[in-house]
mmCIF file of C-alpha atoms in Angstrom:
data_model
loop_
_atom_site.group_PDB
_atom_site.id
_atom_site.type_symbol
_atom_site.label_atom_id
_atom_site.label_comp_id
_atom_site.label_asym_id
_atom_site.label_seq_id
_atom_site.Cartn_x
_atom_site.Cartn_y
_atom_site.Cartn_z
ATOM 1 C CA MET A 1 0.020 -0.086 -0.013
ATOM 2 C CA GLY A 2 1.306 3.404 -0.940
ATOM 3 C CA ARG A 3 0.987 6.682 0.819
ATOM 4 C CA PHE A 4 1.162 10.228 -0.498
ATOM 5 C CA LYS A 5 2.971 12.314 2.155
ATOM 6 C CA LEU A 6 3.795 15.494 0.346
ATOM 7 C CA GLY A 7 0.222 16.919 0.142
ATOM 8 C CA SER A 8 -1.212 18.624 -2.831
ATOM 9 C CA THR A 9 -2.557 21.983 -3.927
ATOM 10 C CA VAL A 10 -5.977 22.453 -5.349
ATOM 11 C CA ILE A 11 -6.979 25.833 -6.861
ATOM 12 C CA ASN A 12 -10.753 26.451 -7.254
ATOM 13 C CA LEU A 13 -11.972 29.428 -9.302
ATOM 14 C CA PHE A 14 -15.421 30.699 -9.076
ATOM 15 C CA ALA A 15 -17.308 33.540 -10.578
ATOM 16 C CA LYS A 16 -18.031 36.440 -8.372
ATOM 17 C CA ASP A 17 -21.060 35.825 -6.019
ATOM 18 C CA SER A 18 -21.571 32.385 -7.237
ATOM 19 C CA ILE A 19 -20.763 30.484 -4.055
ATOM 20 C CA ARG A 20 -21.073 30.673 -0.307
ATOM 21 C CA PHE A 21 -18.409 29.010 1.784
ATOM 22 C CA ASP A 22 -19.558 26.503 4.335
ATOM 23 C CA ASP A 23 -19.699 27.677 7.838
ATOM 24 C CA SER A 24 -17.533 24.769 8.967
ATOM 25 C CA MET A 25 -14.603 26.131 6.956
ATOM 26 C CA GLU A 26 -11.814 27.465 9.340
ATOM 27 C CA ASN A 27 -8.383 28.834 8.590
ATOM 28 C CA ASN A 28 -5.554 26.210 8.624
ATOM 29 C CA ALA A 29 -8.062 23.424 9.295
ATOM 30 C CA PRO A 30 -7.487 20.102 7.443
ATOM 31 C CA THR A 31 -9.881 19.186 4.753
ATOM 32 C CA VAL A 32 -11.436 15.714 4.468
ATOM 33 C CA MET A 33 -12.148 14.269 0.992
ATOM 34 C CA GLY A 34 -15.880 14.448 0.373
ATOM 35 C CA THR A 35 -16.596 17.222 2.863
ATOM 36 C CA PRO A 36 -18.345 20.136 1.200
ATOM 37 C CA PHE A 37 -16.622 23.470 1.551
ATOM 38 C CA ALA A 38 -18.990 25.759 -0.428
ATOM 39 C CA HIS A 39 -22.455 25.827 -1.767
ATOM 40 C CA ALA A 40 -23.523 27.083 -5.209
ATOM 41 C CA LEU A 41 -25.785 30.165 -5.193
ATOM 42 C CA GLY A 42 -28.587 30.975 -7.661
ATOM 43 C CA LEU A 43 -29.177 27.400 -8.840
ATOM 44 C CA GLU A 44 -32.576 27.294 -7.208
ATOM 45 C CA THR A 45 -33.535 30.545 -8.843
ATOM 46 C CA GLU A 46 -32.426 29.425 -12.245
ATOM 47 C CA ALA A 47 -34.290 26.116 -12.043
ATOM 48 C CA SER A 48 -37.543 27.930 -10.912
ATOM 49 C CA GLU A 49 -37.318 30.406 -13.771
ATOM 50 C CA THR A 50 -36.750 27.565 -16.312
ATOM 51 C CA GLU A 51 -39.910 25.841 -15.076
ATOM 52 C CA THR A 52 -42.124 28.961 -15.357
ATOM 53 C CA ASP A 53 -40.848 29.853 -18.880
ATOM 54 C CA SER A 54 -41.942 26.430 -20.328
#
């Protein structure tokens, strides 16, 4: 079994005002794979507008 000990860097880019960071995010806290760190904004509005247009 192998282990990756060096860590990795992930850069996420989002459009302005398109996400809200999760309240559980803290500076220098470790992240766990699968744990959400942000939530998309505006998706509910776009979905409801599409339904009313049809």
